[in-house]
């Protein structure tokens, strides 16, 4: 198991390098010019010097190599310094955003908590709702409850977040009276600080709508997985044995069946996490959560290539990392799985 | 069916020893596979409704402009911001009129005409992207499954594509390639080619994996061996023997692909990187209406409902097709 984990991690490095190269080459084709915003009174040769100062004069492989060095050598040093108070970082050039002229990773670290809060809470809410529904749907297959659950999942699959978001805003933020308990703000205030119970309540209320939008989608998918996984296990021989021993239905379902059917579901949960980060882009735009998805959109429109490059690479790295986590979890949870 | 064939055979065996060698004639003509599938599909209520709604929407956007002959782009600033006709039910002072049954937008453009035109664009993008996805997925899946030498390379490629962050990459690609394509093919044609190609290139992986798995199992079967033993070429084996047998998983992933393509196109339009503003799609209409949705919620609701209804019906149809095309659970 340990060797498998190590091997998968080492194999992930060329994958990540290749992905970063692909993204980099894609961005090389970009027609945008970071000097487009500079006033026309600036002479052309000064503009050229400014471009070269940004490192744009060098051939692409030199630029790519520099990005690699900045991302994997200089940035980790900064991170270690920030974590342990050492001073490894010696004022080398970091990945600089063209919009703000400040290091990309600093901005990303400012934005990540908002995304993590909204996405993480949505994920937990979705798991809490989806798993019991999935289990009961499978236990009472083709019952009213099961059909309603199927319909609910289909709706969750089919209604995109850019429709549910405005819909919930119209219902809960616009048409609801302001003093009602069911009124929720439609925008997310990042500067809000949780200091006591009242401000915690405000935080919960402003997270409610984006979390609901994200959770609806995740619930629909997880619920289906849970249902089919429990259905697979209910037909197994060990369930019949457990019932024949005279175990109560509760024990059969919640101890024997549930533990076995959680194995694939846990890996699906791990595999879906990076997708949720990508999908949260739309939700962040709707509810004006200034997380990394919204950062990517603004960077794209502002032609801020280092920011776009770094963010897209972070998304790709998340996918690769969670793929490994899912594989390892699968092996740990299910002793029948043996990786050679 | 089995009891009809065994009975004459056992009766013949007792009276006449040669009876076992005679083929009993079936009393009914054989039914084609697609008739069986249709029979099974009809039993699935959701699939039937899904197919019906999908056909209705498709016909509506195809022949709608012939019936509702209002130019979607005509600006009529005097009758701007009209509400749909049903608003008159509870608000008699609202600005409504039968000549604009779903109202007009802030420039006086007819919303019904816009939704029909937007539907044409969304459906066209959806179908074209789905066909491209299916073509790429089937091609790569069959090649990887049939030619062992290419299997490793192609499957690594599939894994690599699966670990790409798709929505961010779609956004990046659309913003980057918009300018050259638009200048070559015009604003609408260029965006259409760009969006269809990009959705196709980033969503073939699931189809390829499923098709490869099926082909790997099928090519070891006796009928493929028999075909090869009479000298059938590889291309003919793939066309005549393998493709007809993998058609059912392809059809199921086609329905899923159609739904995904419509949703992705609308998402791109919603984020503002899709078609230009004077070329309506459902996602574009929805995105344009969001800033003023407190006063005119119907402008968000109508396109949103159309997207959701289309995707819901496609998903139900796919669900039914999956059941109907699986012979193991057919006839239950």
XYZ file of C-alpha atoms in Angstrom:
672
model
C 0.000 0.000 0.000
C 2.765 2.427 0.937
C 4.774 1.615 -2.171
C 1.633 2.060 -4.242
C 1.036 5.501 -2.729
C 4.623 6.542 -3.319
C 4.571 5.254 -6.881
C 1.334 7.059 -7.685
C 2.724 10.288 -6.221
C 5.910 10.040 -8.260
C 3.924 9.226 -11.416
C 1.803 12.312 -10.808
C 4.802 14.604 -11.270
C 5.218 14.077 -15.046
C 1.432 14.365 -15.439
C 1.415 17.705 -13.662
C 4.431 18.908 -15.638
C 2.744 17.951 -18.890
C -0.505 19.667 -17.899
C 1.341 22.821 -16.909
C 3.214 22.781 -20.215
C -0.059 22.342 -22.131
C -1.676 25.260 -20.281
C 1.431 27.366 -20.790
C 1.546 26.719 -24.531
C -2.170 27.472 -24.787
C -1.601 30.801 -23.055
C 1.333 31.570 -25.347
C -1.174 31.851 -28.189
C -3.034 34.598 -26.340
C -3.402 37.700 -28.487
C -3.615 40.025 -25.475
C -0.900 42.525 -24.592
C -0.270 43.484 -20.959
C 0.812 46.929 -22.143
C -2.541 47.658 -23.783
C -3.624 49.779 -20.808
C -0.500 51.928 -20.813
C -1.245 55.481 -22.090
C -0.537 56.172 -25.768
C 1.864 58.982 -24.845
C 4.405 56.402 -23.691
C 6.877 55.874 -26.573
C 6.950 52.511 -28.312
C 10.524 51.662 -27.278
C 9.688 52.318 -23.610
C 6.700 49.980 -23.943
C 9.033 47.377 -25.437
C 11.359 47.760 -22.463
C 8.406 47.368 -20.099
C 7.424 44.149 -21.887
C 10.944 42.826 -21.555
C 10.914 43.779 -17.878
C 7.894 41.492 -17.517
C 9.971 38.729 -19.104
C 8.025 38.725 -22.373
C 11.020 39.097 -24.666
C 12.480 35.668 -23.905
C 11.603 32.550 -25.952
C 8.759 30.426 -24.589
C 10.904 27.659 -23.100
C 12.863 30.182 -21.056
C 9.600 31.717 -19.832
C 8.222 28.270 -18.974
C 11.391 27.314 -17.129
C 11.269 30.537 -15.149
C 7.647 29.917 -14.238
C 8.555 26.391 -13.097
C 11.409 27.693 -10.932
C 9.246 30.436 -9.447
C 6.332 28.097 -8.783
C 8.190 25.061 -7.402
C 11.330 26.521 -5.883
C 10.764 30.127 -4.841
C 7.086 29.908 -3.823
C 7.618 26.894 -1.496
C 10.393 28.877 0.195
C 7.978 31.742 0.795
C 5.405 29.300 2.108
C 7.891 27.693 4.511
C 8.978 31.110 5.704
C 5.389 32.084 6.398
C 4.698 28.816 8.229
C 7.831 28.424 10.355
C 9.251 31.951 10.512
C 12.510 30.994 8.770
C 14.151 33.251 6.191
C 14.836 31.062 3.164
C 13.340 33.561 0.747
C 16.040 35.988 -0.453
C 14.006 38.505 -2.506
C 14.006 36.430 -5.682
C 11.391 37.277 -8.284
C 8.085 35.533 -7.567
C 5.191 34.921 -9.983
C 3.871 38.459 -10.404
C 0.324 39.320 -11.425
C 0.078 41.750 -14.339
C -3.035 43.367 -12.875
C -1.828 44.279 -9.412
C 1.965 43.888 -9.781
C 1.961 41.834 -6.598
C 2.792 38.136 -6.151
C 0.066 35.843 -7.499
C 0.274 33.399 -4.618
C -0.370 36.160 -2.047
C -3.636 37.042 -3.789
C -4.570 33.368 -4.134
C -3.965 32.804 -0.425
C -6.247 35.751 0.368
C -9.029 34.309 -1.807
C -8.851 30.618 -0.893
C -10.582 30.844 2.531
C -13.807 32.214 1.008
C -13.946 29.442 -1.611
C -13.085 26.794 0.964
C -15.779 27.992 3.355
C -18.574 28.082 0.809
C -17.558 24.923 -1.070
C -16.688 22.988 2.083
C -19.904 23.775 3.899
C -21.918 22.997 0.767
C -20.185 19.644 0.529
C -20.877 18.745 4.140
C -24.525 19.812 3.840
C -24.891 17.764 0.639
C -23.388 14.649 2.261
C -25.664 14.964 5.292
C -28.741 15.249 3.071
C -27.785 12.818 0.307
C -26.624 9.745 2.207
C -29.794 9.025 4.275
C -32.009 9.699 1.231
C -29.906 7.352 -0.885
C -29.975 4.585 1.724
C -33.723 4.774 2.272
C -34.405 5.013 -1.486
C -32.494 1.799 -2.059
C -34.124 0.040 0.893
C -37.582 0.873 -0.407
C -36.824 0.534 -4.110
C -39.579 1.780 -6.473
C -41.611 3.136 -3.559
C -43.135 6.622 -3.567
C -40.121 7.872 -1.634
C -37.697 6.336 -4.123
C -39.485 7.794 -7.133
C -39.608 11.208 -5.490
C -35.890 10.907 -4.743
C -35.159 9.977 -8.371
C -37.160 12.946 -9.589
C -35.373 15.251 -7.148
C -31.990 13.995 -8.365
C -32.975 14.444 -11.993
C -33.975 18.027 -11.227
C -30.716 18.594 -9.378
C -28.803 17.281 -12.413
C -30.807 19.283 -14.914
C -31.181 22.721 -13.366
C -27.872 24.503 -13.837
C -26.487 26.710 -11.005
C -26.796 29.853 -13.110
C -30.553 29.292 -13.023
C -31.001 28.135 -9.407
C -28.834 31.029 -8.201
C -30.957 33.853 -9.642
C -34.104 31.885 -8.794
C -33.146 31.668 -5.107
C -32.149 35.336 -5.115
C -35.558 36.320 -6.507
C -37.339 34.201 -3.907
C -35.248 34.747 -0.779
C -33.584 38.104 -1.278
C -36.013 40.126 -3.413
C -39.581 39.007 -2.819
C -39.106 38.044 0.834
C -39.818 40.896 3.288
C -36.559 42.236 4.723
C -37.539 41.613 8.367
C -38.671 38.022 7.772
C -36.624 35.132 9.128
C -36.434 33.676 5.625
C -34.777 36.732 4.116
C -31.186 36.045 3.062
C -28.634 38.439 1.565
C -27.817 37.835 -2.103
C -24.180 38.918 -1.849
C -21.385 37.539 0.249
C -19.541 40.106 2.396
C -15.926 38.974 2.711
C -14.943 41.675 5.195
C -17.443 40.338 7.725
C -15.637 39.011 10.814
C -17.088 36.407 13.161
C -16.520 37.608 16.727
C -19.658 36.590 18.638
C -22.897 34.665 18.160
C -24.665 37.526 16.364
C -21.953 37.940 13.759
C -21.822 34.151 13.416
C -25.532 34.248 12.621
C -24.902 36.889 9.953
C -22.158 34.696 8.490
C -24.487 31.691 8.360
C -27.184 33.776 6.679
C -24.881 35.152 4.009
C -23.568 31.672 3.243
C -27.057 30.188 3.004
C -27.908 30.909 -0.648
C -24.575 29.978 -2.314
C -24.360 26.848 -0.167
C -27.891 25.837 -1.166
C -27.117 26.227 -4.881
C -23.955 24.140 -4.659
C -25.475 21.583 -2.311
C -28.433 20.906 -4.614
C -26.091 19.748 -7.365
C -23.840 17.671 -5.145
C -26.814 16.093 -3.363
C -28.311 14.971 -6.664
C -25.138 13.134 -7.659
C -24.228 11.624 -4.295
C -27.788 10.459 -3.694
C -27.728 8.427 -6.935
C -24.365 6.876 -6.089
C -25.436 5.965 -2.580
C -28.673 4.417 -3.839
C -27.046 2.209 -6.467
C -24.278 1.201 -4.092
C -26.733 0.109 -1.384
C -28.835 -1.692 -4.019
C -25.781 -3.668 -5.127
C -25.087 -4.739 -1.563
C -28.663 -5.600 -0.604
C -28.606 -8.527 -3.054
C -25.402 -9.970 -1.625
C -25.289 -13.305 0.179
C -24.026 -11.842 3.417
C -27.222 -9.819 3.794
C -29.305 -12.976 3.544
C -27.030 -14.646 6.099
C -27.355 -11.718 8.461
C -31.136 -11.802 8.160
C -31.180 -15.578 8.609
C -29.242 -15.199 11.838
C -32.190 -13.150 13.035
C -30.439 -9.817 13.202
C -32.835 -6.897 13.325
C -33.294 -4.986 10.037
C -31.675 -1.901 11.586
C -28.452 -3.734 12.280
C -28.417 -5.420 8.868
C -28.916 -2.131 7.049
C -26.917 0.301 9.143
C -24.040 -1.945 10.151
C -23.540 -4.569 7.478
C -24.872 -3.008 4.290
C -23.945 0.591 5.053
C -20.302 -0.129 5.824
C -19.837 -2.049 2.584
C -21.707 0.373 0.405
C -19.803 3.365 1.775
C -16.591 2.157 0.088
C -17.348 3.337 -3.466
C -19.256 6.372 -2.186
C -16.281 7.643 -0.185
C -14.062 7.495 -3.250
C -16.696 9.292 -5.319
C -16.850 11.990 -2.651
C -13.073 12.402 -2.871
C -13.126 12.410 -6.686
C -15.846 15.060 -6.867
C -14.105 17.637 -4.673
C -11.952 19.205 -7.434
C -14.955 19.324 -9.800
C -16.809 21.269 -7.158
C -14.020 23.857 -7.085
C -14.377 24.265 -10.836
C -18.164 24.359 -10.693
C -18.082 26.912 -7.889
C -16.842 29.503 -10.396
C -20.411 30.184 -11.537
C -21.797 30.243 -8.007
C -19.063 32.630 -6.922
C -19.872 34.963 -9.797
C -23.609 34.941 -9.026
C -23.289 35.585 -5.300
C -20.216 37.805 -5.608
C -18.123 35.593 -3.365
C -14.571 36.766 -4.074
C -13.008 33.320 -4.082
C -10.534 31.813 -6.542
C -13.192 31.140 -9.199
C -14.111 34.801 -9.347
C -10.379 35.615 -9.334
C -9.902 33.426 -12.423
C -12.730 35.148 -14.299
C -11.464 38.658 -13.572
C -7.891 37.646 -14.436
C -9.082 36.198 -17.750
C -10.913 39.360 -18.711
C -7.950 41.507 -17.648
C -5.510 39.393 -19.705
C -3.495 38.622 -16.586
C -1.682 35.555 -17.927
C 0.514 34.653 -14.904
C -2.575 34.640 -12.690
C -4.584 32.525 -15.165
C -1.666 30.119 -15.585
C -1.186 29.662 -11.849
C -4.898 29.297 -11.066
C -5.557 26.788 -13.861
C -2.555 24.820 -12.690
C -3.891 24.835 -9.128
C -7.209 23.441 -10.379
C -5.370 20.718 -12.326
C -3.183 19.880 -9.333
C -6.299 19.519 -7.163
C -7.749 16.984 -9.615
C -4.538 14.932 -9.734
C -4.097 15.004 -5.944
C -7.666 13.957 -5.221
C -7.395 11.161 -7.794
C -4.497 9.751 -5.784
C -6.384 10.248 -2.525
C -9.395 8.400 -3.950
C -7.258 5.482 -5.115
C -5.472 5.182 -1.782
C -8.734 5.481 0.179
C -10.266 2.735 -1.928
C -7.381 0.421 -1.106
C -7.436 1.302 2.593
C -11.187 0.867 3.013
C -11.583 -2.305 1.013
C -9.098 -5.019 2.010
C -10.186 -7.070 -1.027
C -8.529 -4.491 -3.297
C -4.851 -5.250 -3.642
C -2.662 -2.975 -5.682
C 0.265 -4.849 -7.137
C -40.899 -17.959 -26.686
C -38.949 -20.932 -25.378
C -42.057 -23.009 -24.603
C -43.296 -22.615 -28.211
C -40.131 -24.117 -29.666
C -39.506 -26.961 -27.223
C -42.972 -28.490 -27.419
C -42.992 -29.704 -31.044
C -39.435 -30.860 -30.635
C -40.125 -33.202 -27.681
C -43.320 -34.458 -29.343
C -41.403 -35.232 -32.505
C -38.644 -37.025 -30.610
C -41.032 -39.613 -29.158
C -42.833 -40.411 -32.446
C -40.190 -39.860 -35.042
C -36.452 -40.027 -34.296
C -35.776 -37.715 -37.251
C -38.026 -35.080 -35.718
C -35.199 -33.749 -33.619
C -33.354 -32.853 -36.769
C -36.218 -30.896 -38.275
C -36.344 -27.215 -37.494
C -39.674 -26.200 -36.045
C -41.132 -23.244 -37.948
C -41.757 -20.252 -35.680
C -45.382 -19.177 -35.808
C -44.505 -15.469 -35.631
C -42.117 -13.538 -37.895
C -38.941 -12.477 -36.037
C -39.065 -9.033 -34.465
C -36.275 -6.605 -35.153
C -34.057 -5.444 -32.315
C -35.277 -1.866 -32.608
C -38.912 -2.940 -32.282
C -38.012 -4.669 -29.005
C -36.185 -1.573 -27.814
C -39.140 0.616 -28.716
C -41.492 -1.708 -26.817
C -39.329 -1.460 -23.734
C -38.905 2.298 -24.060
C -42.662 2.748 -24.212
C -43.007 1.169 -20.793
C -40.671 3.777 -19.254
C -42.994 6.695 -18.524
C -40.214 9.175 -17.840
C -38.450 8.365 -21.104
C -41.676 8.703 -23.055
C -42.425 12.089 -21.538
C -38.809 13.148 -21.988
C -38.858 12.200 -25.647
C -42.188 13.952 -26.131
C -41.032 17.198 -24.487
C -37.719 17.117 -26.351
C -39.493 16.596 -29.679
C -41.902 19.417 -28.838
C -39.096 21.854 -27.975
C -37.058 20.861 -31.027
C -40.053 21.276 -33.349
C -40.932 24.514 -31.588
C -37.555 26.096 -32.223
C -37.419 24.704 -35.774
C -40.812 25.765 -37.093
C -41.491 28.428 -34.462
C -40.142 31.306 -36.596
C -42.580 30.336 -39.365
C -45.551 30.706 -37.024
C -44.392 33.591 -34.849
C -43.050 35.905 -37.533
C -41.605 38.621 -35.324
C -38.006 39.659 -35.853
C -36.111 38.844 -32.649
C -33.681 41.693 -33.253
C -36.236 44.422 -34.089
C -35.937 47.303 -31.619
C -39.287 48.790 -30.679
C -38.379 51.361 -28.081
C -41.998 52.570 -27.624
C -43.159 49.219 -26.316
C -40.095 48.397 -24.214
C -40.258 46.619 -20.857
C -43.656 45.008 -21.463
C -44.669 42.239 -19.062
C -45.923 38.813 -20.162
C -49.649 38.540 -20.803
C -50.289 36.421 -17.684
C -49.161 39.277 -15.424
C -52.463 41.001 -16.282
C -54.217 38.314 -14.238
C -53.079 39.813 -10.941
C -51.826 43.247 -11.960
C -54.238 44.993 -14.301
C -52.084 48.134 -14.495
C -49.088 46.218 -15.909
C -48.027 47.001 -19.449
C -49.135 43.914 -21.367
C -50.448 43.172 -24.813
C -51.420 40.204 -26.948
C -49.067 41.232 -29.732
C -46.171 40.617 -27.280
C -47.399 37.536 -25.359
C -44.208 37.088 -23.303
C -43.375 40.780 -23.107
C -40.397 42.730 -24.404
C -36.960 43.499 -23.015
C -35.403 46.858 -22.179
C -34.856 47.609 -25.880
C -38.320 46.519 -26.944
C -37.258 43.209 -28.486
C -39.921 40.515 -28.420
C -39.108 37.889 -25.787
C -41.024 35.009 -27.395
C -39.135 35.511 -30.665
C -35.886 35.776 -28.733
C -36.530 32.540 -26.871
C -37.275 30.717 -30.128
C -34.131 32.142 -31.745
C -32.097 31.406 -28.604
C -33.405 27.853 -28.590
C -32.288 27.371 -32.176
C -28.773 28.460 -31.247
C -28.618 26.429 -28.028
C -29.995 23.291 -29.676
C -27.691 23.676 -32.682
C -24.660 24.030 -30.422
C -25.853 21.114 -28.292
C -26.412 18.744 -31.226
C -23.230 19.710 -33.053
C -21.072 19.429 -29.943
C -22.702 16.104 -29.046
C -22.063 14.671 -32.524
C -18.433 15.789 -32.367
C -18.064 14.300 -28.869
C -19.546 10.993 -29.991
C -17.416 10.879 -33.123
C -14.187 11.582 -31.222
C -15.092 9.268 -28.349
C -16.074 6.375 -30.618
C -13.049 6.824 -32.848
C -10.580 6.886 -29.959
C -12.414 4.156 -28.044
C -12.546 1.758 -31.015
C -8.937 2.459 -31.985
C -7.694 1.921 -28.451
C -9.765 -1.211 -27.959
C -9.048 -2.824 -31.319
C -5.383 -1.999 -31.938
C -3.434 -3.141 -28.903
C -0.366 -1.146 -29.896
C -2.245 2.156 -29.611
C -4.108 1.219 -26.451
C -1.551 2.439 -23.933
C -0.919 5.786 -25.600
C -4.581 6.592 -26.158
C -5.644 5.617 -22.650
C -2.864 7.729 -21.103
C -4.158 10.576 -23.270
C -7.678 9.969 -21.961
C -6.441 9.974 -18.370
C -4.588 13.197 -19.026
C -7.686 14.871 -20.445
C -9.714 13.629 -17.498
C -7.351 15.385 -15.102
C -7.677 18.731 -16.869
C -9.807 21.352 -15.108
C -12.465 21.652 -17.800
C -14.461 24.775 -17.012
C -11.381 26.955 -16.368
C -9.773 25.624 -19.552
C -12.937 26.247 -21.566
C -12.972 29.825 -20.321
C -9.289 30.279 -21.143
C -9.634 28.773 -24.619
C -12.731 30.774 -25.551
C -11.210 34.089 -24.496
C -7.964 33.313 -26.296
C -9.232 32.058 -29.628
C -12.238 34.326 -29.982
C -10.421 37.064 -31.911
C -8.809 35.063 -34.772
C -11.867 32.878 -35.398
C -14.333 35.750 -35.260
C -12.287 37.737 -37.758
C -12.197 34.785 -40.139
C -15.740 33.360 -39.930
C -17.768 36.334 -38.697
C -18.997 36.911 -35.125
C -21.683 34.194 -35.125
C -20.010 31.540 -37.269
C -16.666 31.940 -35.534
C -18.130 31.607 -32.054
C -20.239 28.633 -33.141
C -17.200 26.763 -34.497
C -15.139 27.710 -31.449
C -17.685 26.663 -28.816
C -18.666 23.418 -30.560
C -15.031 22.410 -31.088
C -13.993 23.244 -27.555
C -16.909 21.389 -25.953
C -16.250 18.425 -28.270
C -12.536 18.286 -27.493
C -13.067 18.416 -23.732
C -15.893 15.896 -23.305
C -15.123 12.753 -25.352
C -13.318 10.875 -22.574
C -16.244 9.041 -20.967
C -17.518 7.782 -24.333
C -14.025 6.631 -25.314
C -13.591 4.676 -22.078
C -16.951 2.921 -22.354
C -16.492 2.089 -26.046
C -12.965 0.792 -25.476
C -14.182 -1.533 -22.711
C -16.946 -2.935 -24.913
C -14.636 -3.369 -27.913
C -12.019 -5.135 -25.792
C -14.619 -7.722 -24.755
C -16.257 -8.018 -28.185
C -13.128 -8.572 -30.252
C -12.405 -11.827 -28.421
C -15.823 -13.248 -29.332
C -16.317 -16.036 -31.870
C -18.125 -14.017 -34.503
C -15.171 -11.649 -34.813
C -12.842 -14.657 -35.088
C -15.149 -16.119 -37.757
C -15.151 -12.853 -39.664
C -11.384 -12.675 -39.511
C -10.992 -16.296 -40.585
C -12.793 -15.591 -43.876
C -10.341 -12.771 -44.543
C -12.343 -9.714 -43.475
C -10.203 -6.607 -43.244
C -9.838 -4.691 -39.981
C -11.872 -1.758 -41.258
C -14.739 -4.013 -42.287
C -14.686 -5.881 -38.972
C -14.957 -2.585 -37.128
C -17.721 -1.241 -39.376
C -19.801 -4.387 -39.852
C -19.265 -6.316 -36.631
C -18.032 -4.101 -33.810
C -19.805 -0.773 -34.279
C -23.344 -2.210 -34.455
C -22.660 -3.983 -31.164
C -21.469 -0.907 -29.293
C -24.270 1.310 -30.560
C -26.269 1.150 -27.320
C -23.660 2.603 -24.928
C -22.894 5.197 -27.609
C -26.526 6.246 -27.767
C -26.749 6.549 -23.991
C -23.644 8.690 -23.815
C -24.993 10.713 -26.733
C -28.024 11.750 -24.701
C -25.848 12.629 -21.724
C -23.531 14.528 -24.071
C -26.398 16.563 -25.511
C -27.512 17.631 -22.039
C -23.963 18.448 -20.957
C -23.269 20.449 -24.127
C -26.388 22.603 -23.700
C -25.493 23.274 -20.057
C -21.856 24.094 -20.876
C -22.781 26.463 -23.702
C -25.224 28.301 -21.451
C -22.614 28.483 -18.690
C -20.131 30.087 -21.084
C -22.763 32.556 -22.262
C -23.693 33.264 -18.650
C -20.092 34.066 -17.727
C -19.944 36.449 -20.679
C -17.547 34.543 -22.950
C -20.147 33.045 -25.279
C -21.940 34.430 -28.305
C -22.177 38.191 -29.001
C -25.126 40.039 -27.471
C -27.156 40.385 -30.660
C -27.077 36.612 -31.169
C -29.371 35.248 -28.459
C -28.940 31.855 -26.836
C -30.810 30.714 -23.746
C -27.782 31.246 -21.527
C -27.179 34.688 -23.006
C -30.817 35.742 -22.490
C -30.624 34.553 -18.887
C -27.343 36.345 -18.234
C -28.582 39.603 -19.802
C -31.713 39.530 -17.640
C -29.997 38.927 -14.284
C -29.158 42.599 -13.480
C -32.852 43.571 -13.684
C -34.436 40.432 -12.305
C -36.116 42.153 -9.318
C -38.471 44.033 -11.644
C -38.698 41.512 -14.482
C -38.209 38.017 -13.023
C -39.836 36.355 -16.047
C -36.849 37.272 -18.236
C -34.669 35.065 -16.027
C -37.290 32.396 -15.439
C -38.329 31.736 -19.052
C -34.885 30.960 -20.562
C -33.878 29.170 -17.370
C -36.997 27.011 -17.548
C -36.314 26.210 -21.190
C -32.748 25.086 -20.424
C -33.836 23.027 -17.432
C -36.789 21.465 -19.244
C -34.674 20.477 -22.239
C -31.921 19.003 -20.091
C -34.414 17.246 -17.824
C -36.198 15.645 -20.775
C -32.899 14.583 -22.363
C -31.768 13.049 -19.074
C -35.024 11.123 -18.661
C -34.795 9.924 -22.261
C -31.230 8.747 -21.631
C -32.341 6.947 -18.484
C -35.061 5.101 -20.394
C -32.766 4.320 -23.321
C -30.209 2.796 -20.986
C -32.853 0.422 -19.634
C -34.361 -0.328 -23.047
C -31.038 -1.024 -24.768
C -29.844 -3.439 -22.082
C -31.104 -6.863 -23.159
C -30.525 -8.333 -19.702
C -33.271 -6.263 -18.131
C -35.481 -6.014 -21.224
C -38.895 -7.587 -20.899
C -39.103 -7.295 -17.144
